[in-house]
Short mmCIF file of C-alpha atoms and ligand atoms in Angstrom, two decimals:
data_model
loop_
_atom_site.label_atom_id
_atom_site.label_comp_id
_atom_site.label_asym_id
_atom_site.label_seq_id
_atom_site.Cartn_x
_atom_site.Cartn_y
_atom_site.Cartn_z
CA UNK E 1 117.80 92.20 95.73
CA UNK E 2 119.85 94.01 93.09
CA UNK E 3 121.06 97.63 93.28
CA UNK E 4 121.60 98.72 89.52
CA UNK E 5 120.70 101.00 87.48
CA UNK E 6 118.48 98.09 86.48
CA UNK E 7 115.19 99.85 84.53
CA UNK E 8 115.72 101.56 81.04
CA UNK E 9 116.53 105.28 81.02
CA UNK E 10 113.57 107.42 80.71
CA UNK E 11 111.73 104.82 83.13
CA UNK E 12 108.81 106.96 84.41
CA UNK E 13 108.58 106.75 87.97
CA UNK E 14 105.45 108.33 90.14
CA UNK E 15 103.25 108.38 92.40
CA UNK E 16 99.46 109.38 91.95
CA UNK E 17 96.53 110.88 93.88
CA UNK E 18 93.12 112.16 93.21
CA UNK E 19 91.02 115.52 93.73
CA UNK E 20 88.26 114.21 95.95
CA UNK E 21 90.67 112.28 97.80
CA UNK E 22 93.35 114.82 98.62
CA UNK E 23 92.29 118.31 98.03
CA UNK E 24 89.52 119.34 100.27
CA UNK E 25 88.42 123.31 99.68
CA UNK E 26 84.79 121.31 98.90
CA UNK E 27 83.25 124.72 98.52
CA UNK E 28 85.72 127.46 97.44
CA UNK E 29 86.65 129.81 94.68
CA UNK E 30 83.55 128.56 92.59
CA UNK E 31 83.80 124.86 93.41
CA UNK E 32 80.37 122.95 92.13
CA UNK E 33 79.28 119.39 94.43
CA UNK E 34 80.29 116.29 92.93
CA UNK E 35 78.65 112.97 93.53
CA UNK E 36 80.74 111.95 96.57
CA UNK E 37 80.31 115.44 98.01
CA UNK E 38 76.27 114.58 98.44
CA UNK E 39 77.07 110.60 98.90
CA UNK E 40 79.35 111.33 101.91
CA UNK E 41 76.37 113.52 103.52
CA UNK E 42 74.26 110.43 103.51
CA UNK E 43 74.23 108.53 107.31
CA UNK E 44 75.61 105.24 106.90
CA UNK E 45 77.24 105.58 103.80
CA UNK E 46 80.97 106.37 104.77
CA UNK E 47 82.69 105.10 107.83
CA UNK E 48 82.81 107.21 110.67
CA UNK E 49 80.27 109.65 108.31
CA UNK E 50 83.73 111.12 107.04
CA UNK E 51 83.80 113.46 103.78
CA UNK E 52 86.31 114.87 102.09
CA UNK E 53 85.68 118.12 102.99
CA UNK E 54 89.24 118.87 104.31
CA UNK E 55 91.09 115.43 102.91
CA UNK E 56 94.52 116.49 102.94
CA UNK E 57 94.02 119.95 102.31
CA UNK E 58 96.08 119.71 99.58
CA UNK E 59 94.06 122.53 97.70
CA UNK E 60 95.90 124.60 100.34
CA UNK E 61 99.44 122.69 100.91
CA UNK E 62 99.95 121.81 97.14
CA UNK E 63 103.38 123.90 96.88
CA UNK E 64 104.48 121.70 100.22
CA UNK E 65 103.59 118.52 98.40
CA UNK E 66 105.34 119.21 95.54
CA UNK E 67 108.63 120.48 97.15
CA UNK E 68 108.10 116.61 98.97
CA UNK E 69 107.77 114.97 95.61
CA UNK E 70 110.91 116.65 94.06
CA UNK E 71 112.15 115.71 97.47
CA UNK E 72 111.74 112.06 97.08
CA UNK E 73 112.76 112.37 93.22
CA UNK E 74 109.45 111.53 91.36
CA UNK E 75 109.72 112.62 87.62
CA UNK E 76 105.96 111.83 87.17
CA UNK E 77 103.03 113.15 89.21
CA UNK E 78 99.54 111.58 88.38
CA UNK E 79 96.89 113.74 90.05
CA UNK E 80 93.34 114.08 88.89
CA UNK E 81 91.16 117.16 87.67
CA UNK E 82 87.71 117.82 90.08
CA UNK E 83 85.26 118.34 86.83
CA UNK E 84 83.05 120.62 89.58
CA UNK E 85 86.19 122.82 90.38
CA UNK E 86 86.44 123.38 86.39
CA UNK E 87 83.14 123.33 85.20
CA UNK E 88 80.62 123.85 88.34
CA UNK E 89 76.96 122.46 87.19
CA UNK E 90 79.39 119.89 84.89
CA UNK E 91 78.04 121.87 81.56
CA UNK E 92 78.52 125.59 80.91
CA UNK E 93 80.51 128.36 82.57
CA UNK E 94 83.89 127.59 82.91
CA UNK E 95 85.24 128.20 86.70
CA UNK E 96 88.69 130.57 86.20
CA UNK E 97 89.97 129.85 89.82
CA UNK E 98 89.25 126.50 89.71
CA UNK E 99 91.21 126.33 86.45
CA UNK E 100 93.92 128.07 87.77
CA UNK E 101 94.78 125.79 90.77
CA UNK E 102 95.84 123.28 88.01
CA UNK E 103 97.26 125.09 85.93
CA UNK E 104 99.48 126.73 88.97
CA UNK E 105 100.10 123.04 89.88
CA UNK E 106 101.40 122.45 86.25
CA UNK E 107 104.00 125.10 86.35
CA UNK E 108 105.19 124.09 89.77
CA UNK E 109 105.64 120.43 88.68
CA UNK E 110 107.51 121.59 85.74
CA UNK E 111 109.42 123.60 87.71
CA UNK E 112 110.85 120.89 90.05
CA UNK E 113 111.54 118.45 86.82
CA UNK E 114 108.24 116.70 87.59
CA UNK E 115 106.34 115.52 84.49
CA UNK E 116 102.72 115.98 85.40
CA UNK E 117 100.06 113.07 83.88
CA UNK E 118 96.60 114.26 84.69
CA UNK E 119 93.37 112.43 85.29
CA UNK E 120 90.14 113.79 83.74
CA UNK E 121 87.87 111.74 86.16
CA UNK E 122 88.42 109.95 89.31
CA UNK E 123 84.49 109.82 90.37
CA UNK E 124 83.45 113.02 91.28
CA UNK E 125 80.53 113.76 88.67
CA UNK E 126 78.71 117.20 88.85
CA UNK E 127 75.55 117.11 91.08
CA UNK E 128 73.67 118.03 87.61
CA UNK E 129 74.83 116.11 85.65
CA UNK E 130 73.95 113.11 87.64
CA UNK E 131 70.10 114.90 88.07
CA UNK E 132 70.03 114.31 84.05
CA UNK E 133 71.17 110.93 84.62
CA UNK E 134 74.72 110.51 85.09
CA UNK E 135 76.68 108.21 83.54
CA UNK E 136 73.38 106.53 82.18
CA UNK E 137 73.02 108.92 79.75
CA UNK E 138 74.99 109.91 76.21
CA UNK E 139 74.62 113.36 77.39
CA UNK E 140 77.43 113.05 80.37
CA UNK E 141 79.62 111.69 77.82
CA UNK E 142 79.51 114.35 75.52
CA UNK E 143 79.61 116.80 78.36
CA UNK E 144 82.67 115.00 79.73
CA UNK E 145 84.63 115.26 76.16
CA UNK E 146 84.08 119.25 76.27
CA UNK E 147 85.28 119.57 79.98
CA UNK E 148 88.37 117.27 78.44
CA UNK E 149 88.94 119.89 75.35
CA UNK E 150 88.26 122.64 78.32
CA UNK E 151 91.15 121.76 80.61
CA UNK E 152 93.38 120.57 77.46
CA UNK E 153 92.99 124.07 76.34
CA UNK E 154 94.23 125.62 79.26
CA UNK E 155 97.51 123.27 80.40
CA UNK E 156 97.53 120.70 77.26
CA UNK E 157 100.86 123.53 75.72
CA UNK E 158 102.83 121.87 79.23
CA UNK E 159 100.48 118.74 80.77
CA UNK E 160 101.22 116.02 77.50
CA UNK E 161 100.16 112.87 79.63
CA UNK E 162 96.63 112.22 79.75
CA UNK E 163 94.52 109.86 81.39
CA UNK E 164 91.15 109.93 80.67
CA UNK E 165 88.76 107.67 83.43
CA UNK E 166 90.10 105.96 86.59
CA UNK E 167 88.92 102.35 87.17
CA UNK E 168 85.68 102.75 85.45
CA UNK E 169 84.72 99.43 86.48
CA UNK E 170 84.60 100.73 90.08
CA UNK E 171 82.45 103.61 88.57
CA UNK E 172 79.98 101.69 87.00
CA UNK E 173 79.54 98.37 88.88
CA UNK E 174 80.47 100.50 92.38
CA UNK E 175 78.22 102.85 91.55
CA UNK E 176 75.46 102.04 89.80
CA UNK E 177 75.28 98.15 90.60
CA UNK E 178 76.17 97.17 94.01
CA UNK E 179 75.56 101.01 95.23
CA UNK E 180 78.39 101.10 97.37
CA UNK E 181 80.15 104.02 96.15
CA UNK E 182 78.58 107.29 94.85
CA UNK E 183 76.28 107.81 93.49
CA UNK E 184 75.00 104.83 95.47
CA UNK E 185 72.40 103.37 92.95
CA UNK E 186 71.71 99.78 93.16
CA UNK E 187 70.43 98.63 89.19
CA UNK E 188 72.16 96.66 86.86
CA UNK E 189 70.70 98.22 83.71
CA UNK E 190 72.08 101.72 84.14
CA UNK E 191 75.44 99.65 85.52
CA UNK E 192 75.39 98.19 82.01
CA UNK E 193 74.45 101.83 80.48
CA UNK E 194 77.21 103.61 82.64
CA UNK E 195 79.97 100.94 81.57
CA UNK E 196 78.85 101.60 77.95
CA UNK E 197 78.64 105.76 78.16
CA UNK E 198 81.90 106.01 80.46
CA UNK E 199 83.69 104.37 77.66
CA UNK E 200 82.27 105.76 74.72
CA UNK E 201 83.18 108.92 77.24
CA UNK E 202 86.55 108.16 76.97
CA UNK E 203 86.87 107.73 72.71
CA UNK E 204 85.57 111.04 73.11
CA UNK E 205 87.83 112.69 75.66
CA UNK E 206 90.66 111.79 73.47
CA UNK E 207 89.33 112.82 70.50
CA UNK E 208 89.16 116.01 72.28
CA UNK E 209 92.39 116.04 73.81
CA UNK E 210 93.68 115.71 70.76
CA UNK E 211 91.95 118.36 68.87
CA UNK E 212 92.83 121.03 71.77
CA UNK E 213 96.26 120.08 71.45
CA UNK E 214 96.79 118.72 67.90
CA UNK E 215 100.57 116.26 67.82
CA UNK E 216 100.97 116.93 71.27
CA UNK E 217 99.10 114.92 73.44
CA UNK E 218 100.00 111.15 75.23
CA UNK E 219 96.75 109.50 75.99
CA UNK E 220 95.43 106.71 77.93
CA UNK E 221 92.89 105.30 80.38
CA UNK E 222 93.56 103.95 84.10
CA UNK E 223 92.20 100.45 84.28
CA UNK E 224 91.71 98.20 87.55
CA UNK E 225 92.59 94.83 86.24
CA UNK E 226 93.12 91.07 88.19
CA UNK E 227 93.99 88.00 87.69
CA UNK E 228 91.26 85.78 88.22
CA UNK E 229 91.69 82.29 89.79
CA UNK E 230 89.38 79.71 90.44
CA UNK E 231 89.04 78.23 93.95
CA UNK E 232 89.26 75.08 92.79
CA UNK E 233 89.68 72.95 89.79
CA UNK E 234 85.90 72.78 89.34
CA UNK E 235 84.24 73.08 85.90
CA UNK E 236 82.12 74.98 87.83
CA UNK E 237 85.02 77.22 89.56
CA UNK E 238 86.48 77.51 86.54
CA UNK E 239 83.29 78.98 85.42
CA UNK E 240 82.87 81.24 87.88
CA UNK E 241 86.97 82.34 87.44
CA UNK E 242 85.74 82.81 83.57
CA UNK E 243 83.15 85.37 84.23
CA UNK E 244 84.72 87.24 86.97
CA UNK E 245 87.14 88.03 84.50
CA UNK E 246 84.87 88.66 81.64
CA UNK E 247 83.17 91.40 84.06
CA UNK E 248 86.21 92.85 85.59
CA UNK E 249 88.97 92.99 83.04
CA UNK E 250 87.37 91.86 79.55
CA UNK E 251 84.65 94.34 79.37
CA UNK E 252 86.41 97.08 79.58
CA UNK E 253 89.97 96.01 77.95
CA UNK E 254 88.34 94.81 74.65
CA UNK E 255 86.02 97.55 74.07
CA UNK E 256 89.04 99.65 74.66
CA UNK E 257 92.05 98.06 72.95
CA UNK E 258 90.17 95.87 70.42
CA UNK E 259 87.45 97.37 69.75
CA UNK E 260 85.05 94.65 70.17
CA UNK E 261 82.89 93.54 73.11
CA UNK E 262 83.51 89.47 75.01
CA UNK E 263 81.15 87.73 73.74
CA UNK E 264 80.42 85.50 76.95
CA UNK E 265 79.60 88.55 78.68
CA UNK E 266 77.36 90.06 76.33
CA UNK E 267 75.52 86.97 75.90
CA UNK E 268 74.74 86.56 80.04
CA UNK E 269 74.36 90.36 79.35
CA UNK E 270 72.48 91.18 76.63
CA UNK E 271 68.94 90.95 78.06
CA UNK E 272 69.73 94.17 80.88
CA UNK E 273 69.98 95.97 77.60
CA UNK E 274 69.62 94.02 74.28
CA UNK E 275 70.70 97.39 72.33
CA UNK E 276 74.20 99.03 73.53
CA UNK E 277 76.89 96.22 73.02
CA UNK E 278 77.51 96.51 69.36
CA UNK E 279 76.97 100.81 69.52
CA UNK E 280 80.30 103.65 69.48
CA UNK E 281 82.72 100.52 69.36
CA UNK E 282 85.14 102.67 66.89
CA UNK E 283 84.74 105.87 68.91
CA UNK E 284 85.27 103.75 72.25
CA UNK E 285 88.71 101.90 70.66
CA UNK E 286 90.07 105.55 69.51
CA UNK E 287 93.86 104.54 69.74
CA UNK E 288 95.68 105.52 72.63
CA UNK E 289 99.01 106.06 73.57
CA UNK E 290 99.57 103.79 76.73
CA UNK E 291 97.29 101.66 78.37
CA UNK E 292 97.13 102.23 82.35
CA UNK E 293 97.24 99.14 84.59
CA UNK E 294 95.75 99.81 88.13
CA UNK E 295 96.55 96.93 89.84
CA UNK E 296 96.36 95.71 94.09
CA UNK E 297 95.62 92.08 94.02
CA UNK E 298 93.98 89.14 92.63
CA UNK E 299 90.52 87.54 92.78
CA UNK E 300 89.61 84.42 93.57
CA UNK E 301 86.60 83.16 93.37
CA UNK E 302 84.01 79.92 93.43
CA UNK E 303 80.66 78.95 92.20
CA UNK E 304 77.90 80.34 94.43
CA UNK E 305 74.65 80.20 92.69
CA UNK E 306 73.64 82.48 95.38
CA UNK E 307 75.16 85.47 93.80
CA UNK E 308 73.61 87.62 90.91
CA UNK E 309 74.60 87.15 87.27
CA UNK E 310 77.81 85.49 87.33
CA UNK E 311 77.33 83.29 90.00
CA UNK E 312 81.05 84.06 91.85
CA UNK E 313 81.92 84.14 95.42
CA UNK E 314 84.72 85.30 96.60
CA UNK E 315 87.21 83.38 98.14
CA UNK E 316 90.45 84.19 100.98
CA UNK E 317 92.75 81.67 100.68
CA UNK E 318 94.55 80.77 103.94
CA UNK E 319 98.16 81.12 104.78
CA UNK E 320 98.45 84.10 102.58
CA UNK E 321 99.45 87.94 103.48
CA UNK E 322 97.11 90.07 103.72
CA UNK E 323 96.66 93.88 104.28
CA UNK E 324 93.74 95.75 105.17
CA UNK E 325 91.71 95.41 102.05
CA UNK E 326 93.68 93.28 100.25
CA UNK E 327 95.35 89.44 99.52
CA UNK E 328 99.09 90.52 99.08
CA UNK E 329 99.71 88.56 95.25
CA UNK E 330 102.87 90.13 93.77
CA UNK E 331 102.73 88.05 90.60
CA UNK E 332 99.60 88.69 89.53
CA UNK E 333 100.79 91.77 88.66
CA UNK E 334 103.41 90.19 86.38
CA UNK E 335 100.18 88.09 85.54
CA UNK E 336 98.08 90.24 84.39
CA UNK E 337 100.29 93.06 82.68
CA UNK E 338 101.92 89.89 80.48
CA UNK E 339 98.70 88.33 79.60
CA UNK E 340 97.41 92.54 78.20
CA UNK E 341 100.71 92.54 76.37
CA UNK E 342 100.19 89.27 74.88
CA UNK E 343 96.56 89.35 74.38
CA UNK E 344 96.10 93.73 73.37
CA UNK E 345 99.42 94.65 72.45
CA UNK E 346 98.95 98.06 73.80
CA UNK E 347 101.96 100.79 72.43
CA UNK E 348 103.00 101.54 76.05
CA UNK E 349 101.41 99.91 79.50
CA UNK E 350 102.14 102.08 82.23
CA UNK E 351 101.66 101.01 86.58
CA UNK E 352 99.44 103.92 86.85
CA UNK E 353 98.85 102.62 90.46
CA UNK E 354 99.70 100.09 93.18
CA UNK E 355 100.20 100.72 96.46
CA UNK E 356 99.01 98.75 100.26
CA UNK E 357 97.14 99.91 103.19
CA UNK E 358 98.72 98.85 106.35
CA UNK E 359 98.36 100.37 110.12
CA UNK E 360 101.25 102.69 110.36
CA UNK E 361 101.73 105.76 112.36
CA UNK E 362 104.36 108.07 114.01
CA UNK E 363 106.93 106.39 116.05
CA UNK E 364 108.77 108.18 119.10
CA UNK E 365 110.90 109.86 117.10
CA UNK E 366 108.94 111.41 114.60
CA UNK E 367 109.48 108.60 111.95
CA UNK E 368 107.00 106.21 110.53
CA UNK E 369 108.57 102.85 110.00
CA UNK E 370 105.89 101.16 107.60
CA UNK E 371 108.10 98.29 106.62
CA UNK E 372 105.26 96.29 105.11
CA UNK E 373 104.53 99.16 102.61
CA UNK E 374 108.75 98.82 101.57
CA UNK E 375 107.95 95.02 101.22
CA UNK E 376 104.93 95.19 99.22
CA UNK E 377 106.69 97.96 96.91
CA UNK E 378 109.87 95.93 96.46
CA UNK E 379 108.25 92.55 95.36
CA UNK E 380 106.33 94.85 92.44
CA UNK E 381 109.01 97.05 91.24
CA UNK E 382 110.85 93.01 91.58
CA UNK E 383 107.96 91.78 89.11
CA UNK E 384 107.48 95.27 87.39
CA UNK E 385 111.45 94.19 86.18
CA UNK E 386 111.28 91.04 85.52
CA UNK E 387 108.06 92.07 82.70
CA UNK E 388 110.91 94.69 81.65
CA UNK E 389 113.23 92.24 81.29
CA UNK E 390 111.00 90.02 79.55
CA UNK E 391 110.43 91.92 76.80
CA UNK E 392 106.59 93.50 77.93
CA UNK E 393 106.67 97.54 77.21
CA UNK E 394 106.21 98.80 80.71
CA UNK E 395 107.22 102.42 80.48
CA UNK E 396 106.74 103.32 84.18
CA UNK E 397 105.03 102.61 88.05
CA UNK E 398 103.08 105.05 89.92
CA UNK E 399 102.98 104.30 93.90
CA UNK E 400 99.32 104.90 95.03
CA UNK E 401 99.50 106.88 96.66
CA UNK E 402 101.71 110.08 97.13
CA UNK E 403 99.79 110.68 100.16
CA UNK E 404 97.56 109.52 103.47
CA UNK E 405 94.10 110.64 102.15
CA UNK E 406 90.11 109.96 102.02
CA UNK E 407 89.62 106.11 101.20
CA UNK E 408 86.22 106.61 99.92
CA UNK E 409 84.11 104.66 102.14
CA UNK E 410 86.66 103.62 104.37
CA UNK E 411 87.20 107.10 105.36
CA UNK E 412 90.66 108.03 107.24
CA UNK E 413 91.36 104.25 108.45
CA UNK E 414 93.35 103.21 105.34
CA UNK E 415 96.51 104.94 104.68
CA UNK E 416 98.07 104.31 101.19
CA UNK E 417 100.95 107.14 101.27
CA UNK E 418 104.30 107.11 100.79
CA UNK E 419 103.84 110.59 103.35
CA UNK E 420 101.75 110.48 106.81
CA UNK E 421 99.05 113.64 107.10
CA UNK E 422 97.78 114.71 110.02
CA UNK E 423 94.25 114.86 109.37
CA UNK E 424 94.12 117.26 112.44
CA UNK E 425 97.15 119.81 111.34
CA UNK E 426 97.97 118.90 108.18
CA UNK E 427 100.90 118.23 108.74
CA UNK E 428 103.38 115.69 106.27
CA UNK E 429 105.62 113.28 107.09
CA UNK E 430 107.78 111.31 104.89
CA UNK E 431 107.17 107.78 105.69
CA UNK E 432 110.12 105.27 105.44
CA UNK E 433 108.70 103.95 102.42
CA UNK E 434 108.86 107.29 100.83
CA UNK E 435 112.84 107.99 102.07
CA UNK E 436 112.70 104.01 100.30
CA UNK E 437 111.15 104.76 97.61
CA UNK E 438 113.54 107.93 96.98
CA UNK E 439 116.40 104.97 96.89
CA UNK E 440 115.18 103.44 94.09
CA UNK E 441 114.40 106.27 91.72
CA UNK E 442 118.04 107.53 92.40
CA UNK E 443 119.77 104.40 91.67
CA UNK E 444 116.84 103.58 89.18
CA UNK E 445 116.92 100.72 90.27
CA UNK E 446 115.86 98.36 93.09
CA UNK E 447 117.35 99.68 96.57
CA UNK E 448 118.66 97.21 98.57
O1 IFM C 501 92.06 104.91 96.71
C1 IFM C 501 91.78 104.11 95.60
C2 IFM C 501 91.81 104.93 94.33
O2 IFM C 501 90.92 105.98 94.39
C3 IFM C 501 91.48 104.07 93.14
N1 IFM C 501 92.27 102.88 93.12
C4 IFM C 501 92.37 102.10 94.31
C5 IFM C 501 92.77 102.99 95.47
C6 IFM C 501 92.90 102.16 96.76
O3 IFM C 501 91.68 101.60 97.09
#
């Protein structure tokens, strides 16, 4: 592969993480519960009944990690805000210390050359706000676009790039429809309400944003999107492939970037709640600055009448790579990042994460030699180009993730980071992938 300085200058390139899943400190300096903190204390609901208590410690270690990341050479950090370490009972008194960690973290980014781009929410509601009904409620979403004007107030003058939600599919369909993740409710009407008040939560975080920090602030949303196939080429599969997608990317990119709702979906939809499609559509489609593109695989999928609503299965197909979550589909990230140019026209599109799980672990010699991480990374960045090249306005890739950390209800067993922790010392290692990924940024460019 080519070693050039290949990508446009100014070609933003990161790596991202999340509170819940790094920080730990679950209960200091003023720290309120979140959602996951409760979920995790539930039998049966995480592997191993793991929390992320401790994580990575990263509350503690956060001046190691970021000496690492100006070590590897990132000029973008993506890290996310805990709304219960700012605001404790999600409404109210303001937390100073909990404030202050980020706004500590800022200056030390800044120091090092590192652009910070935080996340308001990566899925770790207050405790009381989810007692007054969560993201089922218009409440939460106003409460979520003072917490944004809260924290804008405080780093907005230095932190420009903001994302407001991560994957808010996974927050309301995970959620509040199959009940997997926190808070672990299994209804599809408040799934329908929370996809309706986490977006009309987002118009109104970056109206806030904006009025905190008026001509200043970059803002966007973190979206998990696929390409949808069909199994087969079935009217029916195709079918199924049609829906799948209306669910997973359509209902949440149109709202967003069109302002208007798919109207397939609403019409299989529209009984769960015959009144919210049509409501907050101009506050929802606020403009933003950059659309984020979250993106790990594809989906493939069949008819299965067997399965609610849509009526899709999904499918493995053989004789692919796979890693442990995941189908390994490098072009469906050129896929689906074309077809959002073509189809939304979004200003800026940004990788605001990809990233594989694979066994890895320390060798002999103290190294970790995750080689199928460097492969995965280097057929992206290969297609993240070739969209470049091809004219689609991809501003910059974020690795997910910076480091080893809590994979929700996988627990410790999946490791996404370009470093190795220790969950037992703490300890960091720079995995191969990270000395790698260090390569390309210098040469900006795809290392050999
Ligand atoms: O760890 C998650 C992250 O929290 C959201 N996006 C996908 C990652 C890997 O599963």
């Amino acid at each position: 592969m080519k070693s050039s300085t290949a990508f446009p200058r100014g070609f933003i390139w990161g790596a991202s993480t999340s509170a819940y899943q790094i920080e730990g400190a679950w209960n200091e300096d003023g720290r309120g519960r979140s959602i996951w903190d409760d979920f995790c204390r539930q039998p049966g609901r995480v592997r191993d009944g793991a929390s992320g208590d401790m994580a990575a410690d990263h509350y503690h270690r956060w001046r190691e990690d970021v000496n690492l990341m100006a070590q590897v050479g990132l000029n973008a950090y993506r890290f996310s805000v805990a709304w219960p370490r700012v605001i404790p009972a999600g409404t109210g008194a303001v937390n100073g210390p909990g404030l202050d960690f980020y706004d500590r973290l800022v200056d030390a980014l800044l120091e090092k050359g590192i652009t910070p781009f935080p996340t308001l929410y990566h899925w770790d509601l207050p405790v009381p706000l989810h007692e007054r009904g969560g993201w089922t409620v218009p409440d939460t979403a106003r409460a979520f676009a003072d917490y944004a004007g809260i924290v804008a107030s405080k780093i907005g003058d230095r932190a420009r790039h903001w994302i407001t939600h991560n994957e808010p599919f996974i927050m309301a369909l995970g959620g509040y429809f199959m009940g997997q993740m926190a808070p672990g409710i299994q209804d599809p009407v408040a799934a329908m309400r929370a996809v309706h008040y986490l977006l009309l939560s987002h118009g109104l975080a970056v109206r806030a944003l904006r009025q905190a920090c008026p001509g200043v602030i970059e803002a966007g949303i973190a979206l998990n999107v696929n390409p949808v196939h069909p199994a087969t080429g079935s009217p029916e599969d195709a079918r199924a492939a049609r829906l799948m997608d209306g669910v997973l990317n359509r209902l949440f990119l149109d709202p967003v970037l069109k302002g208007s709702q798919p109207a397939d979906i609403v019409e299989l939809l529209r009984s769960l709640d015959p009144d919210i499609w049509e409501r907050d559509l101009d506050v929802i489609a606020e403009p933003i600055d950059f659309c984020g593109i979250n993106y790990y695989t594809r989906t493939v999928v069949r008819h299965d009448p067997a399965m609610p609503v849509i009526e899709a299965a999904p499918v493995y197909p053989e004789g692919n790579d796979y890693s442990q979550m995941w189908e390994i589909y490098p072009d469906g990230l050129y896929e689906i990042t074309a077809r959002i140019h073509r189809d939304y026209a979004p200003a800026n599109i940004l990788i605001t994460e990809n990233g594989i799980c694979v066994p890895d672990g320390i060798d002999f010699d103290g190294r970790v030699r995750d080689y199928r991480r460097i492969t995965y990374l280097k057929e992206h960045i290969a297609r993240v180009k070739r969209l470049v090249d091809d004219g689609v306005p991809v501003g910059g890739y974020f690795v997910w993730s910076f480091l080893d950390n809590f994979e929700w209800t996988y627990g410790y067993d999946m490791r996404f980071g370009l470093t190795h922790v220790n969950y037992s010392t703490g300890e960091r290692v720079l995995k191969d992938s990270g000395r790698w990924f260090a390569n390309v940024i210098r040469a900006t460019g795809l290392a050999d």
